Amino acid sequence: MEEAMIRVENLKKYFPITGGVFSRTVGYVKAVEDVSFTINKGETLGLVGESGCGKSTIGRTILRLVEKTDGRVNFNGSEVFELKKKQLRNIRKDMQIIFQDPYSSLNPRMTVGEIVGEALIDHGIASQKEAEEMVRKTIEICGLAPYHVKRYPHEFSGGQRQRIGIARALILNPKFIVADEPVSALDVSIQSQIVNLLSDLQQKMGFSYLFISHDLSVVKHISHKIGVMYLGSMVELAPKRELYKNPLHPYTQALLSAIPIPDPTLKRNRIILKGDIPSPANPPSGCKFHTRCLYATKRCTEEKPEYRDVGGGHFVACHLV
């Protein structure tokens, strides 16, 4: 049996909505609602879905950059939300994040060498001289040149900045990395370079990824398992080949139908979803997807579908399956 690096159980994250003169809580945005999954050592879980479905909130909550509302997160045997401040600081070097925007996540007043090496000094892992050598090696692994350490973020292209962000995450030799849409702001040719880089580094160093994206064609190349999110909930989770070969949830089928085919002579039957995505502050009753589903029945509007394993590690939340 494979050993789990990350085990998430019934995770919830609600953000309060305040209103009135006294800023009282008048409701909640249910950003993450009862999500469960595991990521094994050396494995990548791709998390996909529309903007605002809760993907990034899951990544940040797992790392405890935001506090949970309910649920459990176990990292390598430790309950993340039960750790004291000092214990959490010690575990931080094993859990890193690559942010979506490669420019706003880098301090414009610091050189590349300072950005990448800051954590080594902060955690007391290396002296200034040792850190400089480790920074040079790490940025070379990430496809940058040694002379880049003296330069500032504004002197680099988007793809190079993302490599700096990756180097910053790798410098501590982490066990787990949240890659929060690391290629969404990049050109297609650069996207493939970054995805290949992340895949190569995983094979060499053996860490686990939570790879967040809205593009199913991107996660296909790097993921072992893929989870599909809709309005804060996981609607389908399966091994990569199984999900692409046999998508069970109508939302997953619609997402897959939108992937372009490189052969212009072939046509795919597009599934066009009706209506807009509902508000996470006021989600629909029953199945959250019923307002846009082509196959919705009366039961779908009234009863919440159970998220269950239908065989072979293929989980789905749908009454029609």
Short mmCIF file of C-alpha atoms in Angstrom, two decimals:
data_model
loop_
_atom_site.label_atom_id
_atom_site.label_comp_id
_atom_site.label_asym_id
_atom_site.label_seq_id
_atom_site.Cartn_x
_atom_site.Cartn_y
_atom_site.Cartn_z
CA MET A 1 0.00 0.00 0.00
CA GLU A 2 1.32 3.43 -0.95
CA GLU A 3 2.11 5.83 1.85
CA ALA A 4 0.00 9.01 1.95
CA MET A 5 1.88 12.30 2.07
CA ILE A 6 -1.27 14.43 2.35
CA ARG A 7 -4.61 13.21 3.71
CA VAL A 8 -7.51 15.69 3.59
CA GLU A 9 -10.75 14.70 5.29
CA ASN A 10 -14.04 16.66 5.07
CA LEU A 11 -12.25 20.01 4.71
CA LYS A 12 -14.43 23.11 4.93
CA LYS A 13 -13.50 26.78 4.58
CA TYR A 14 -16.16 29.50 4.95
CA PHE A 15 -15.46 33.22 4.66
CA PRO A 16 -17.83 35.50 6.61
CA ILE A 17 -19.91 38.15 4.81
CA THR A 18 -20.35 41.25 6.96
CA GLY A 19 -22.92 44.01 6.60
CA GLY A 20 -24.70 46.83 8.40
CA VAL A 21 -23.37 49.62 10.61
CA PHE A 22 -21.76 47.23 13.08
CA SER A 23 -20.30 44.91 10.40
CA ARG A 24 -22.16 41.88 11.70
CA THR A 25 -21.82 38.53 9.95
CA VAL A 26 -24.85 38.19 7.69
CA GLY A 27 -23.76 35.06 5.79
CA TYR A 28 -20.86 32.96 4.59
CA VAL A 29 -19.09 32.30 1.31
CA LYS A 30 -18.74 28.52 1.28
CA ALA A 31 -15.43 28.42 -0.60
CA VAL A 32 -14.63 24.79 0.28
CA GLU A 33 -17.37 22.35 1.28
CA ASP A 34 -16.62 18.87 2.63
CA VAL A 35 -13.63 17.98 0.39
CA SER A 36 -11.62 14.76 0.93
CA PHE A 37 -8.63 13.27 -0.94
CA THR A 38 -5.15 11.79 -0.47
CA ILE A 39 -1.85 12.45 -2.23
CA ASN A 40 0.79 9.71 -1.96
CA LYS A 41 4.54 10.18 -1.87
CA GLY A 42 5.93 11.13 -5.29
CA GLU A 43 2.40 11.59 -6.67
CA THR A 44 0.67 14.55 -8.34
CA LEU A 45 -3.00 15.35 -7.84
CA GLY A 46 -4.33 17.73 -10.49
CA LEU A 47 -7.19 19.93 -9.27
CA VAL A 48 -9.35 21.52 -11.98
CA GLY A 49 -12.50 23.60 -12.22
CA GLU A 50 -13.85 27.03 -13.12
CA SER A 51 -12.54 30.23 -11.52
CA GLY A 52 -13.97 30.67 -8.03
CA CYS A 53 -14.63 26.98 -7.40
CA GLY A 54 -12.29 26.83 -4.37
CA LYS A 55 -9.15 25.27 -5.88
CA SER A 56 -6.67 27.86 -4.60
CA THR A 57 -8.43 28.05 -1.21
CA ILE A 58 -7.88 24.30 -0.77
CA GLY A 59 -4.15 24.70 -1.52
CA ARG A 60 -3.74 27.60 0.90
CA THR A 61 -5.78 25.90 3.64
CA ILE A 62 -3.71 22.69 3.40
CA LEU A 63 -0.56 24.79 3.95
CA ARG A 64 -2.35 26.65 6.76
CA LEU A 65 -1.88 30.00 5.07
CA VAL A 66 -5.57 30.40 5.94
CA GLU A 67 -7.29 28.68 8.86
CA LYS A 68 -9.86 25.93 8.24
CA THR A 69 -13.53 26.10 9.26
CA ASP A 70 -13.77 22.33 9.78
CA GLY A 71 -12.15 19.06 8.73
CA ARG A 72 -8.67 17.54 9.02
CA VAL A 73 -5.41 17.86 7.13
CA ASN A 74 -2.70 15.29 7.84
CA PHE A 75 0.77 15.91 6.42
CA ASN A 76 3.25 13.04 6.64
CA GLY A 77 1.69 11.81 9.90
CA SER A 78 1.16 15.23 11.53
CA GLU A 79 -2.21 16.94 11.98
CA VAL A 80 -1.45 20.37 10.47
CA PHE A 81 -4.12 22.30 12.39
CA GLU A 82 -3.06 20.83 15.74
CA LEU A 83 0.55 22.02 15.46
CA LYS A 84 1.80 24.79 17.75
CA LYS A 85 3.53 27.85 16.27
CA LYS A 86 7.07 26.45 16.65
CA GLN A 87 6.07 23.01 15.29
CA LEU A 88 4.36 24.66 12.32
CA ARG A 89 7.46 26.72 11.57
CA ASN A 90 9.59 23.55 11.56
CA ILE A 91 7.22 21.81 9.13
CA ARG A 92 7.02 24.83 6.78
CA LYS A 93 10.24 23.89 4.98
CA ASP A 94 8.65 20.59 3.93
CA MET A 95 5.51 22.29 2.52
CA GLN A 96 6.01 24.95 -0.15
CA ILE A 97 3.90 26.86 -2.68
CA ILE A 98 4.42 28.16 -6.22
CA PHE A 99 2.10 31.14 -6.67
CA GLN A 100 -0.04 31.88 -9.70
CA ASP A 101 1.34 35.33 -10.54
CA PRO A 102 5.12 35.06 -10.94
CA TYR A 103 5.59 38.83 -10.62
CA SER A 104 3.42 39.94 -7.68
CA SER A 105 4.75 37.03 -5.56
CA LEU A 106 8.37 38.27 -5.90
CA ASN A 107 9.71 41.20 -3.88
CA PRO A 108 10.79 43.84 -6.47
CA ARG A 109 13.39 45.27 -4.05
CA MET A 110 15.26 41.99 -3.65
CA THR A 111 17.64 40.31 -6.08
CA VAL A 112 16.98 36.78 -7.31
CA GLY A 113 19.72 35.49 -5.03
CA GLU A 114 18.09 37.12 -1.99
CA ILE A 115 14.58 35.91 -2.95
CA VAL A 116 15.60 32.29 -3.48
CA GLY A 117 18.04 32.12 -0.54
CA GLU A 118 15.93 33.99 2.03
CA ALA A 119 14.34 30.82 3.49
CA LEU A 120 17.74 29.14 4.01
CA ILE A 121 18.89 32.01 6.21
CA ASP A 122 15.50 32.37 7.91
CA HIS A 123 15.36 28.70 8.92
CA GLY A 124 19.04 28.65 9.91
CA ILE A 125 19.80 25.88 7.42
CA ALA A 126 22.87 27.49 5.87
CA SER A 127 25.31 30.36 6.41
CA GLN A 128 25.37 33.28 3.96
CA LYS A 129 28.22 31.72 1.97
CA GLU A 130 26.63 28.25 1.90
CA ALA A 131 23.30 29.78 0.90
CA GLU A 132 24.88 31.56 -2.09
CA GLU A 133 26.26 28.27 -3.39
CA MET A 134 22.94 26.45 -2.87
CA VAL A 135 21.06 29.27 -4.64
CA ARG A 136 23.37 29.04 -7.67
CA LYS A 137 22.85 25.27 -7.94
CA THR A 138 19.08 25.52 -7.52
CA ILE A 139 18.51 28.25 -10.11
CA GLU A 140 20.66 26.27 -12.59
CA ILE A 141 18.45 23.22 -12.00
CA CYS A 142 15.47 25.48 -12.78
CA GLY A 143 16.96 26.62 -16.09
CA LEU A 144 18.47 29.99 -15.10
CA ALA A 145 22.08 31.14 -15.35
CA PRO A 146 24.38 31.82 -12.34
CA TYR A 147 24.71 35.52 -13.24
CA HIS A 148 20.94 35.93 -12.78
CA VAL A 149 21.37 35.96 -8.97
CA LYS A 150 22.33 39.66 -9.05
CA ARG A 151 19.32 40.74 -11.09
CA TYR A 152 15.88 41.96 -10.00
CA PRO A 153 12.45 40.46 -10.91
CA HIS A 154 11.52 43.24 -13.37
CA GLU A 155 14.48 42.25 -15.57
CA PHE A 156 12.97 38.84 -16.40
CA SER A 157 10.24 37.48 -18.66
CA GLY A 158 7.13 35.78 -17.23
CA GLY A 159 8.53 32.29 -17.78
CA GLN A 160 11.84 33.21 -16.11
CA ARG A 161 10.00 34.73 -13.14
CA GLN A 162 8.04 31.51 -12.71
CA ARG A 163 11.35 29.60 -12.70
CA ILE A 164 12.49 31.91 -9.89
CA GLY A 165 9.30 31.05 -7.99
CA ILE A 166 9.97 27.35 -8.52
CA ALA A 167 13.58 27.73 -7.36
CA ARG A 168 12.37 29.50 -4.21
CA ALA A 169 10.03 26.57 -3.47
CA LEU A 170 12.71 23.94 -4.17
CA ILE A 171 15.61 25.46 -2.23
CA LEU A 172 14.47 23.84 1.04
CA ASN A 173 14.11 20.42 -0.63
CA PRO A 174 10.40 20.11 0.33
CA LYS A 175 8.32 16.94 0.43
CA PHE A 176 5.13 18.60 -0.81
CA ILE A 177 4.48 21.53 -3.17
CA VAL A 178 1.22 23.32 -3.96
CA ALA A 179 1.53 24.61 -7.54
CA ASP A 180 -1.26 27.21 -7.75
CA GLU A 181 -1.93 27.67 -11.49
CA PRO A 182 1.83 28.02 -12.15
CA VAL A 183 1.46 28.24 -15.95
CA SER A 184 -1.85 30.10 -16.44
CA ALA A 185 -0.14 33.49 -16.97
CA LEU A 186 2.42 32.13 -19.46
CA ASP A 187 2.56 31.63 -23.22
CA VAL A 188 1.72 28.11 -24.45
CA SER A 189 5.33 27.34 -25.46
CA ILE A 190 6.58 28.43 -22.02
CA GLN A 191 3.79 26.46 -20.30
CA SER A 192 5.14 23.20 -21.70
CA GLN A 193 8.67 24.07 -20.54
CA ILE A 194 7.50 24.74 -16.97
CA VAL A 195 5.31 21.61 -16.85
CA ASN A 196 8.21 19.49 -18.14
CA LEU A 197 10.53 21.11 -15.58
CA LEU A 198 8.16 20.33 -12.70
CA SER A 199 7.77 16.74 -13.92
CA ASP A 200 11.55 16.23 -14.27
CA LEU A 201 12.22 17.70 -10.82
CA GLN A 202 9.62 15.38 -9.29
CA GLN A 203 11.33 12.34 -10.79
CA LYS A 204 14.74 13.49 -9.51
CA MET A 205 13.68 14.66 -6.04
CA GLY A 206 10.57 12.56 -5.34
CA PHE A 207 8.26 15.18 -3.87
CA SER A 208 4.45 15.33 -4.16
CA TYR A 209 2.38 18.01 -5.93
CA LEU A 210 -1.06 19.48 -5.65
CA PHE A 211 -1.21 20.96 -9.17
CA ILE A 212 -4.05 23.50 -9.45
CA SER A 213 -5.28 24.53 -12.90
CA HIS A 214 -8.41 25.38 -14.87
CA ASP A 215 -7.03 23.62 -17.96
CA LEU A 216 -7.59 19.85 -18.23
CA SER A 217 -5.14 19.57 -21.12
CA VAL A 218 -2.32 20.91 -18.89
CA VAL A 219 -2.96 18.68 -15.86
CA LYS A 220 -3.09 15.62 -18.13
CA HIS A 221 0.67 15.75 -18.70
CA ILE A 222 1.76 16.02 -15.07
CA SER A 223 -0.94 14.40 -12.89
CA HIS A 224 -1.37 10.85 -11.64
CA LYS A 225 -4.88 11.55 -10.32
CA ILE A 226 -7.29 14.34 -11.23
CA GLY A 227 -9.98 15.91 -9.06
CA VAL A 228 -12.76 18.05 -10.53
CA MET A 229 -14.14 20.89 -8.38
CA TYR A 230 -17.48 22.67 -8.73
CA LEU A 231 -18.68 25.45 -6.43
CA GLY A 232 -16.49 24.39 -3.49
CA SER A 233 -17.17 20.64 -3.74
CA MET A 234 -15.28 17.74 -5.30
CA VAL A 235 -17.62 16.22 -7.90
CA GLU A 236 -15.25 13.62 -9.37
CA LEU A 237 -11.82 12.16 -8.56
CA ALA A 238 -10.10 9.39 -10.50
CA PRO A 239 -6.76 8.16 -11.85
CA LYS A 240 -5.78 10.22 -14.89
CA ARG A 241 -6.39 7.62 -17.61
CA GLU A 242 -9.69 6.54 -16.07
CA LEU A 243 -11.00 10.12 -15.90
CA TYR A 244 -10.19 10.91 -19.54
CA LYS A 245 -11.44 7.54 -20.78
CA ASN A 246 -14.60 7.31 -18.67
CA PRO A 247 -15.76 10.67 -17.22
CA LEU A 248 -18.90 10.03 -15.14
CA HIS A 249 -20.01 13.43 -13.89
CA PRO A 250 -21.81 15.70 -16.42
CA TYR A 251 -19.59 18.62 -15.40
CA THR A 252 -16.40 16.63 -16.10
CA GLN A 253 -17.84 15.58 -19.47
CA ALA A 254 -18.50 19.25 -20.33
CA LEU A 255 -14.95 20.28 -19.34
CA LEU A 256 -13.40 17.49 -21.41
CA SER A 257 -15.53 18.41 -24.43
CA ALA A 258 -13.97 21.91 -24.39
CA ILE A 259 -10.39 20.67 -24.88
CA PRO A 260 -9.25 21.60 -28.42
CA ILE A 261 -8.23 18.77 -30.76
CA PRO A 262 -4.98 19.52 -32.66
CA ASP A 263 -6.30 17.82 -35.82
CA PRO A 264 -8.57 20.29 -37.74
CA THR A 265 -10.29 17.42 -39.60
CA LEU A 266 -11.70 16.01 -36.35
CA LYS A 267 -14.62 17.54 -34.50
CA ARG A 268 -15.62 17.03 -30.90
CA ASN A 269 -19.21 17.20 -29.69
CA ARG A 270 -19.17 20.26 -27.43
CA ILE A 271 -21.35 20.22 -24.34
CA ILE A 272 -22.44 23.82 -23.74
CA LEU A 273 -23.44 24.46 -20.13
CA LYS A 274 -26.47 26.69 -19.69
CA GLY A 275 -26.62 29.59 -17.24
CA ASP A 276 -23.95 31.05 -14.97
CA ILE A 277 -22.14 29.48 -12.05
CA PRO A 278 -24.21 30.14 -8.88
CA SER A 279 -22.90 32.20 -5.95
CA PRO A 280 -20.93 30.23 -3.31
CA ALA A 281 -22.67 32.46 -0.73
CA ASN A 282 -26.03 31.00 -1.76
CA PRO A 283 -25.47 27.61 -3.43
CA PRO A 284 -28.43 25.69 -4.92
CA SER A 285 -30.18 23.00 -2.88
CA GLY A 286 -29.57 19.32 -3.60
CA CYS A 287 -26.84 18.84 -6.22
CA LYS A 288 -25.04 22.17 -6.72
CA PHE A 289 -24.69 21.46 -10.44
CA HIS A 290 -28.40 20.83 -11.13
CA THR A 291 -29.03 24.43 -12.32
CA ARG A 292 -26.68 23.85 -15.28
CA CYS A 293 -26.96 20.10 -15.81
CA LEU A 294 -28.53 18.72 -19.01
CA TYR A 295 -29.73 15.58 -17.20
CA ALA A 296 -31.03 17.03 -13.91
CA THR A 297 -34.09 15.36 -12.35
CA LYS A 298 -36.38 16.33 -9.48
CA ARG A 299 -34.23 14.27 -7.13
CA CYS A 300 -31.18 16.34 -8.12
CA THR A 301 -32.89 19.55 -6.99
CA GLU A 302 -33.81 18.16 -3.56
CA GLU A 303 -31.22 15.59 -2.47
CA LYS A 304 -27.46 16.11 -2.19
CA PRO A 305 -25.63 13.28 -4.03
CA GLU A 306 -23.28 11.09 -2.03
CA TYR A 307 -19.58 11.34 -2.92
CA ARG A 308 -18.66 7.66 -3.28
CA ASP A 309 -16.17 5.22 -4.80
CA VAL A 310 -17.71 3.49 -7.84
CA GLY A 311 -14.68 1.19 -8.25
CA GLY A 312 -10.95 1.41 -8.89
CA GLY A 313 -10.51 4.61 -6.88
CA HIS A 314 -12.98 6.47 -9.11
CA PHE A 315 -15.06 8.77 -6.87
CA VAL A 316 -18.09 10.68 -8.10
CA ALA A 317 -20.98 12.68 -6.62
CA CYS A 318 -23.93 12.19 -8.98
CA HIS A 319 -27.37 10.57 -8.66
CA LEU A 320 -27.25 9.41 -12.29
CA VAL A 321 -24.20 7.16 -11.81
#
